[in-house]
C-alpha positions as a LaTeX table, in Angstrom:
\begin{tabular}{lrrr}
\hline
Residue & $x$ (\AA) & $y$ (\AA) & $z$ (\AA) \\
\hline
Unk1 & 152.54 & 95.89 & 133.32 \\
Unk2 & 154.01 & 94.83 & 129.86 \\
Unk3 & 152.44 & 91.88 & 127.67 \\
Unk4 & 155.46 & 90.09 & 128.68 \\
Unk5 & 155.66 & 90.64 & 132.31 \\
Unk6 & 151.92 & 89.85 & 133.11 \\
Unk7 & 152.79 & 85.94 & 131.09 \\
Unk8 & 156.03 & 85.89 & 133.47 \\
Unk9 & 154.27 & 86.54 & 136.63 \\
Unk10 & 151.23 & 84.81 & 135.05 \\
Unk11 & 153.56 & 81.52 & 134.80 \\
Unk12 & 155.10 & 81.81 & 138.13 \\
Unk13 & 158.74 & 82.74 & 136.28 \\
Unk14 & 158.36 & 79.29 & 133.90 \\
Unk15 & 159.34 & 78.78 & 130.68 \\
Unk16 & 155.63 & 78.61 & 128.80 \\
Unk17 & 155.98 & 76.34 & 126.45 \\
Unk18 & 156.62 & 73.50 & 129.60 \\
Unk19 & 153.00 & 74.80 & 130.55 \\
Unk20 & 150.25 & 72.57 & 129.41 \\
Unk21 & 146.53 & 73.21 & 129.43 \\
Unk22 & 144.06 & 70.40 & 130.14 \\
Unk23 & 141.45 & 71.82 & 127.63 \\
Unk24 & 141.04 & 74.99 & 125.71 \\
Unk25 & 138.27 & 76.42 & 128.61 \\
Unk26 & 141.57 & 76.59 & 130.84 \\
Unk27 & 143.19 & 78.13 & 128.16 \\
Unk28 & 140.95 & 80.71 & 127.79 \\
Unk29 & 141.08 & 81.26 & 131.38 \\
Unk30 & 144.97 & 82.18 & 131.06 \\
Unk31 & 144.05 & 84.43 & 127.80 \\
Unk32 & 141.69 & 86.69 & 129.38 \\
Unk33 & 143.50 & 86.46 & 133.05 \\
Unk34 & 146.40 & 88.31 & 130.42 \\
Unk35 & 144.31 & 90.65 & 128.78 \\
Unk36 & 142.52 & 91.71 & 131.74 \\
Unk37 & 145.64 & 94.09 & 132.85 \\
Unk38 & 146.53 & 95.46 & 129.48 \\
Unk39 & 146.56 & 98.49 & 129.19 \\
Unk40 & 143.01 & 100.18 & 126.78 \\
Unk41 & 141.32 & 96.69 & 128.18 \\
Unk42 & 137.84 & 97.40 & 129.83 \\
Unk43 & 136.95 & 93.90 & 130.21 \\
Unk44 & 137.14 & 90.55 & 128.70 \\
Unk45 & 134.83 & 88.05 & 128.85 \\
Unk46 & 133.85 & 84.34 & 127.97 \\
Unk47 & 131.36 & 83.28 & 125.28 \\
Unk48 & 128.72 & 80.97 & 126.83 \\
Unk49 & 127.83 & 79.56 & 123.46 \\
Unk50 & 131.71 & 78.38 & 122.21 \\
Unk51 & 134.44 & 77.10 & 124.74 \\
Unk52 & 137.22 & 78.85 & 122.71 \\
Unk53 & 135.73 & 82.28 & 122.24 \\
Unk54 & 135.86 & 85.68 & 123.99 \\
Unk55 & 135.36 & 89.17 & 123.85 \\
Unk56 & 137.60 & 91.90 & 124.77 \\
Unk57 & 135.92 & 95.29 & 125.69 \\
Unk58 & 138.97 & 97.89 & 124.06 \\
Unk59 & 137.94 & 101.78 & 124.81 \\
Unk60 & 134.51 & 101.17 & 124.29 \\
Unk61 & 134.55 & 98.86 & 121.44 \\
Unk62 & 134.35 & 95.10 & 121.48 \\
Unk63 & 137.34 & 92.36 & 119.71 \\
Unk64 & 136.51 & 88.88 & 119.00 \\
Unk65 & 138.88 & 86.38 & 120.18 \\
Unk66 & 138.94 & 82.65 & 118.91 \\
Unk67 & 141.60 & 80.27 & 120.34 \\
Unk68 & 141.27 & 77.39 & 118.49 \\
Unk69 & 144.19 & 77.91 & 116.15 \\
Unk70 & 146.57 & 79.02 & 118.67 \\
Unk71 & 145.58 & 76.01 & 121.22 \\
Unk72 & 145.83 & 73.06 & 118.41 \\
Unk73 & 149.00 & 74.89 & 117.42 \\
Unk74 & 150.37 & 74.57 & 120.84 \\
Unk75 & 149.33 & 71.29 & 121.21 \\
Unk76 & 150.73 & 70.16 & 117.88 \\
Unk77 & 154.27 & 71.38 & 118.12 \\
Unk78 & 155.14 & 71.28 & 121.86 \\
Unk79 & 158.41 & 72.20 & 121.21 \\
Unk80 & 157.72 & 75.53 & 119.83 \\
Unk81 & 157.88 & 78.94 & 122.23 \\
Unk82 & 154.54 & 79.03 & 123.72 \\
Unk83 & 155.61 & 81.87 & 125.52 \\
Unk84 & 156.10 & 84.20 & 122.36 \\
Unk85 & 152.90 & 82.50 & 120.37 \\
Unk86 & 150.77 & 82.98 & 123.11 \\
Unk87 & 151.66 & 86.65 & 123.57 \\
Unk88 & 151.62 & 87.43 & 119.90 \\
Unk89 & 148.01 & 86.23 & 119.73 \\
Unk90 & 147.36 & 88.39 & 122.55 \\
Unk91 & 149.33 & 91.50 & 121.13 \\
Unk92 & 146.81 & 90.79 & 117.94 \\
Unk93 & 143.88 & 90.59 & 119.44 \\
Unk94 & 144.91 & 94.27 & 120.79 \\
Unk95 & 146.14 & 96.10 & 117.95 \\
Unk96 & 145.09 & 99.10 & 117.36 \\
Unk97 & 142.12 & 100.30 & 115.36 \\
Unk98 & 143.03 & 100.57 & 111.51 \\
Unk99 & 143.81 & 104.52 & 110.34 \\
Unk100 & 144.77 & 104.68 & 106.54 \\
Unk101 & 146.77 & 101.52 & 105.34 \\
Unk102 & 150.44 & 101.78 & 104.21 \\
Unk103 & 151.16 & 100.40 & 100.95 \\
Unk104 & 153.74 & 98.26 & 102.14 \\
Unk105 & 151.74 & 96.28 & 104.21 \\
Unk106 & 148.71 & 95.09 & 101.62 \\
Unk107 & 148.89 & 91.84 & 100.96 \\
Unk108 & 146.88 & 89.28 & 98.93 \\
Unk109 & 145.82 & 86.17 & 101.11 \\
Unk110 & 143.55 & 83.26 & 100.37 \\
Unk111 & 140.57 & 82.67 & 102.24 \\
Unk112 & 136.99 & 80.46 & 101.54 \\
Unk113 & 134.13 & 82.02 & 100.23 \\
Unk114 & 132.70 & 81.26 & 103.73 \\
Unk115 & 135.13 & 83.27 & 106.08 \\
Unk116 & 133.80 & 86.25 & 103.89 \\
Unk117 & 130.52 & 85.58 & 103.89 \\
Unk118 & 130.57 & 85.90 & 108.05 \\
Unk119 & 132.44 & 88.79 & 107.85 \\
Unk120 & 129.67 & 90.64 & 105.30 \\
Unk121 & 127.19 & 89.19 & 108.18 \\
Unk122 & 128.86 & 91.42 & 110.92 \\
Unk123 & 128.60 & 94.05 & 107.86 \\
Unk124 & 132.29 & 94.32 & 107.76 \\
Unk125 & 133.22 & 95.05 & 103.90 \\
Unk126 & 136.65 & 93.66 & 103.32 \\
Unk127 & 138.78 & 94.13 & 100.10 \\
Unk128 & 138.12 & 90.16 & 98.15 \\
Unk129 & 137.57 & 89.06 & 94.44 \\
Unk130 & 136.65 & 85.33 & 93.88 \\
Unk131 & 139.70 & 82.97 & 92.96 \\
Unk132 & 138.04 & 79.46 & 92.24 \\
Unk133 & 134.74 & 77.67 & 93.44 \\
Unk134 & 135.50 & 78.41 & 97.08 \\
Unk135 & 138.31 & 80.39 & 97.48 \\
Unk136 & 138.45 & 84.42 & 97.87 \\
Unk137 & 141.63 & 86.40 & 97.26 \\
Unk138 & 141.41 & 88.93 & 100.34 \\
Unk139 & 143.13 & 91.65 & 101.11 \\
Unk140 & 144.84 & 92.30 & 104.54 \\
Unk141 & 147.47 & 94.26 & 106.21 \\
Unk142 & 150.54 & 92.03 & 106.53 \\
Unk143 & 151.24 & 93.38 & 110.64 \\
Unk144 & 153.71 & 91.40 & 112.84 \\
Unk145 & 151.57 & 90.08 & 114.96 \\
Unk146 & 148.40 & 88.99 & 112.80 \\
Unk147 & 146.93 & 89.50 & 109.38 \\
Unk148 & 144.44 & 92.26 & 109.55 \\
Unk149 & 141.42 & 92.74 & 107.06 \\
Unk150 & 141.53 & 96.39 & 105.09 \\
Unk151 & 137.77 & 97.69 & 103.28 \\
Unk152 & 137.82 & 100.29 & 100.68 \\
Unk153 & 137.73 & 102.95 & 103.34 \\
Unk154 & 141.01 & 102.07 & 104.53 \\
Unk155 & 142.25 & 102.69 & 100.66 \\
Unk156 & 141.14 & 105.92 & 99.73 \\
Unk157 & 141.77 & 106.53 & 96.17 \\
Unk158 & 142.50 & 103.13 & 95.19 \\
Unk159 & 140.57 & 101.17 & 93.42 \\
Unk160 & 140.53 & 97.02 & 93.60 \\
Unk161 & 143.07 & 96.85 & 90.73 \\
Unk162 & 145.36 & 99.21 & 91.93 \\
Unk163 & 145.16 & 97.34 & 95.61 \\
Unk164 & 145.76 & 94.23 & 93.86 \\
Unk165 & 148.70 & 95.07 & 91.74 \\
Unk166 & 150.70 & 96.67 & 94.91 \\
Unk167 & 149.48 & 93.60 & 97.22 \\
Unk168 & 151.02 & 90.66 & 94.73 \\
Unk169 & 154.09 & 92.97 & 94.33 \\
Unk170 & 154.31 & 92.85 & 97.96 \\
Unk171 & 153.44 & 89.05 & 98.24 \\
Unk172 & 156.44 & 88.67 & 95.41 \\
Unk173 & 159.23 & 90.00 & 97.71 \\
Unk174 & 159.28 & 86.84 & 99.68 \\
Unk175 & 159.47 & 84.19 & 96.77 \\
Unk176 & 163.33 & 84.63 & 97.59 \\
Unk177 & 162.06 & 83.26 & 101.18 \\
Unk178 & 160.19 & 79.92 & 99.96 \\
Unk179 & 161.27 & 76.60 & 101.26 \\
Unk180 & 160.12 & 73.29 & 100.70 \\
Unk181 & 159.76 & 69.81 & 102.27 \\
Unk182 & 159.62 & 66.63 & 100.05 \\
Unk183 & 160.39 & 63.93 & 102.08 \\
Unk184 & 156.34 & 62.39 & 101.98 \\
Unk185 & 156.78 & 62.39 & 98.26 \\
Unk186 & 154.85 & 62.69 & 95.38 \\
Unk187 & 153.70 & 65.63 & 97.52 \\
Unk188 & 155.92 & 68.41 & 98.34 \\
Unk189 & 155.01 & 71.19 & 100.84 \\
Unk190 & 155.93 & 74.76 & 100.12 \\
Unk191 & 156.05 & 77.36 & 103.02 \\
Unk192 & 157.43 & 81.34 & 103.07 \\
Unk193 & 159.90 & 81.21 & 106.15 \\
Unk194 & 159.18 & 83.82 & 108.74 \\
Unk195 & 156.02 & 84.63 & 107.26 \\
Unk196 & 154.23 & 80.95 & 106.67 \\
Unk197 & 150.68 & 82.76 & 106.62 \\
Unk198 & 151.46 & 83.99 & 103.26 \\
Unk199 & 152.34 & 80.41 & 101.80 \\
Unk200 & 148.30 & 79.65 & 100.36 \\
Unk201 & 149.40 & 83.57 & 98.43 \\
Unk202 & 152.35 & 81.80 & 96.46 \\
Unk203 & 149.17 & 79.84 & 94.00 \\
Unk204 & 148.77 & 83.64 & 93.02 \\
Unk205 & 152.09 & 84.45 & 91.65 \\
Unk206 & 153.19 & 83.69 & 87.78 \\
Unk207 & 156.54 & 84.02 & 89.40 \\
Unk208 & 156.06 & 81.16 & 91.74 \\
Unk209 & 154.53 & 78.64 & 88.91 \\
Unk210 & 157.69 & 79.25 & 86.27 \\
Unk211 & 160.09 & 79.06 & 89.67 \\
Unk212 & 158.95 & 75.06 & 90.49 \\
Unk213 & 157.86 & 74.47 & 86.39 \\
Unk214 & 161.39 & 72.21 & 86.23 \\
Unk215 & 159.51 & 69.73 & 89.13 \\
Unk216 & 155.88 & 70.37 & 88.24 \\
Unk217 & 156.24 & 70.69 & 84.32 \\
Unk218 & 152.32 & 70.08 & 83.94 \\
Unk219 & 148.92 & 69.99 & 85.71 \\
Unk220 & 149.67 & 70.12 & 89.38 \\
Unk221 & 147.35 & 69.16 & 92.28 \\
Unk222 & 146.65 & 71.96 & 94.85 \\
Unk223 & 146.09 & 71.15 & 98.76 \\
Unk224 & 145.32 & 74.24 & 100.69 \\
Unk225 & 144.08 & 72.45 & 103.97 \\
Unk226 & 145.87 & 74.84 & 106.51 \\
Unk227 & 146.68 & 78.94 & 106.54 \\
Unk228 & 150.08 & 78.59 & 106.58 \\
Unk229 & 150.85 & 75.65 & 103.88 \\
Unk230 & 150.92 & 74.90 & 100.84 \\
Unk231 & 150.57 & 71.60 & 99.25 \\
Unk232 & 151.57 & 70.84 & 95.55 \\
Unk233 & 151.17 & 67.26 & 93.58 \\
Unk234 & 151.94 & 65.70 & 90.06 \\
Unk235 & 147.86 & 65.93 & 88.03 \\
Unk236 & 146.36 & 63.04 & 86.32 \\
Unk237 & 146.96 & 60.04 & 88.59 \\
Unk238 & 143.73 & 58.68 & 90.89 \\
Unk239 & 146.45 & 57.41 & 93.17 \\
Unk240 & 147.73 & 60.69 & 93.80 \\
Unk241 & 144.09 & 62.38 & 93.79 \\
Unk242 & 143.43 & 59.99 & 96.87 \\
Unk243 & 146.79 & 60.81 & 98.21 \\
Unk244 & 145.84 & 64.13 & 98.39 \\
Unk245 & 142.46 & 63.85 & 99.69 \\
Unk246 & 143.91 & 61.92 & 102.80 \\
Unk247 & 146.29 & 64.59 & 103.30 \\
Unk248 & 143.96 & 67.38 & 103.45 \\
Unk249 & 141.38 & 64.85 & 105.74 \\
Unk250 & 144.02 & 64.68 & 108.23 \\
Unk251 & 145.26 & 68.11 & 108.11 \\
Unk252 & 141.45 & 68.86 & 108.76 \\
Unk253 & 141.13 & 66.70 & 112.14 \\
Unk254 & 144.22 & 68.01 & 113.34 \\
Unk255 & 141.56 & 71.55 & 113.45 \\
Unk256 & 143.99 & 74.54 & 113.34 \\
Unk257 & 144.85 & 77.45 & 111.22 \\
Unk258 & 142.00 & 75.58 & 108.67 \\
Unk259 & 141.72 & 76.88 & 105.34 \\
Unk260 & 139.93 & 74.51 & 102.71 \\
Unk261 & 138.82 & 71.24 & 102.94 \\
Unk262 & 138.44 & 70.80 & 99.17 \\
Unk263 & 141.51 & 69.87 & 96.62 \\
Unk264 & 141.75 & 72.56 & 93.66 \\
Unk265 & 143.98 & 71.94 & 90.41 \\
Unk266 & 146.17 & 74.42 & 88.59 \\
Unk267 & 144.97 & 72.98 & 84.82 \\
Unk268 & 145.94 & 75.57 & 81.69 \\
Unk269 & 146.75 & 78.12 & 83.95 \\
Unk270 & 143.27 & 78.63 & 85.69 \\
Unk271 & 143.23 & 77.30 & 89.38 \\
Unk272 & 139.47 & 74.51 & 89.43 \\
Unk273 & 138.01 & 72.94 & 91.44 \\
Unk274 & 138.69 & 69.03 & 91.28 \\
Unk275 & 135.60 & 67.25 & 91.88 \\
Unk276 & 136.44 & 63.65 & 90.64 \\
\hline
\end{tabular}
């Protein structure tokens, strides 16, 4: 049975996104209930230590699953296709196993200095270089249905500068794609349509910085409180500094697709930390 077909008999022929869950432990019900009967699954089965967490048994080799994004996402924007999120989470939690990486699909992403200190714990040796206090530039396969961590392995030949160079390149083909939304100003929010996961990646690009210079001629404010946005403001006023921290505050309780919870500056060029 196709991903598709096992959410349509799953859902009783219903449109998904009317389908609410009371909690994210009936979530996860539906989640594994779906990846039960695809096809490579051995079994899949609920962490007793986190309500949204599970692990899928895949030929012999386990997958962790976390549903916390996916089920504030849902939540959040209930007018969105839960149908096709729900089965694109599923589709990436069952991807298959990483062979030698395409250069077309390396892209640069940010990510805390946190998210890759757990993955070093489970002595998994992703591609990263430190950004700011923080932040990590890692790099990941850019697939349809996730963002997928590369290590050296998966680059034979290639060392972090060469990765680098072809992953910005690749991040730099969808500056065309950049939108923006300034109607909460002095903030304005700056997403890549049809790829939003790569909007935090736009901070990295010279390209990006001269394309908004005739808006943000100086010192900007950077809010990176979510994977998918990116939020730019006008330096040197307090006002705006507390602006700013109440945006990323309530980005945080909203608790999905969580990046940083601290506010960095772009000041001479150099992306900081801003700790007043």
């Amino acid at each position: 049975m196709s991903l598709f077909s096992a959410l349509s008999s799953w859902l009783g022929g219903a449109r998904a996104q009317t389908r609410r869950f009371a909690n994210i432990v009936e979530f996860r019900e539906f989640a594994i209930a779906v990846l039960a009967q695809q096809p490579g699954v051995d079994s899949a089965v609920a962490d007793s230590g986190d309500p949204a967490k599970f692990t899928v048994m895949m030929d012999g080799l386990p997958l962790n699953g976390d549903l916390t994004n996916i089920f504030g996402y849902i939540n959040a924007y209930p007018n969105e296709d839960a149908d096709k999120l729900i089965e694109r989470f599923i589709r990436s939690i069952i991807q298959g196993k990483t062979g030698i990486v395409d250069d077309s699909q390396i892209v640069a992403v940010i990510r805390t200095r946190e998210y890759v200190d757990f993955l070093k714990e489970r002595n998994l040796d992703d591609l990263c270089e430190p950004l700011a206090p923080g932040l990590m530039i890692v790099y990941m396969m850019d697939l349809p249905d996730a963002m997928k961590s590369i290590a050296s392995k998966d680059m034979p030949g290639k060392d972090l500068l060469s990765v680098r160079k072809i992953a910005l390149g690749n991040v730099l083909q969808w500056l065309p794609k950049v939108v923006t939304d300034d109607q909460l100003q002095p903030r304005i929010l700056y997403q890549v349509q049809d790829n939003t996961m790569l909007s935090p990646s736009l901070i990295l690009l010279d390209e990006f910085w001269k394309s908004i210079e005739p808006r943000f001629p100086g010192d900007v404010l950077i809010a990176l409180p979510r994977r998918d946005q990116l939020f730019i403001f006008a330096d040197g006023s307090p006002q705006v500094t507390a602006m700013a921290r109440h945006l990323i505050d309530v980005t945080i309780d909203e608790n999905f697709n969580l990046l940083s919870s601290n506010l960095y500056a772009r000041r001479g060029g150099k992306i900081v930390l801003v700790t007043d």
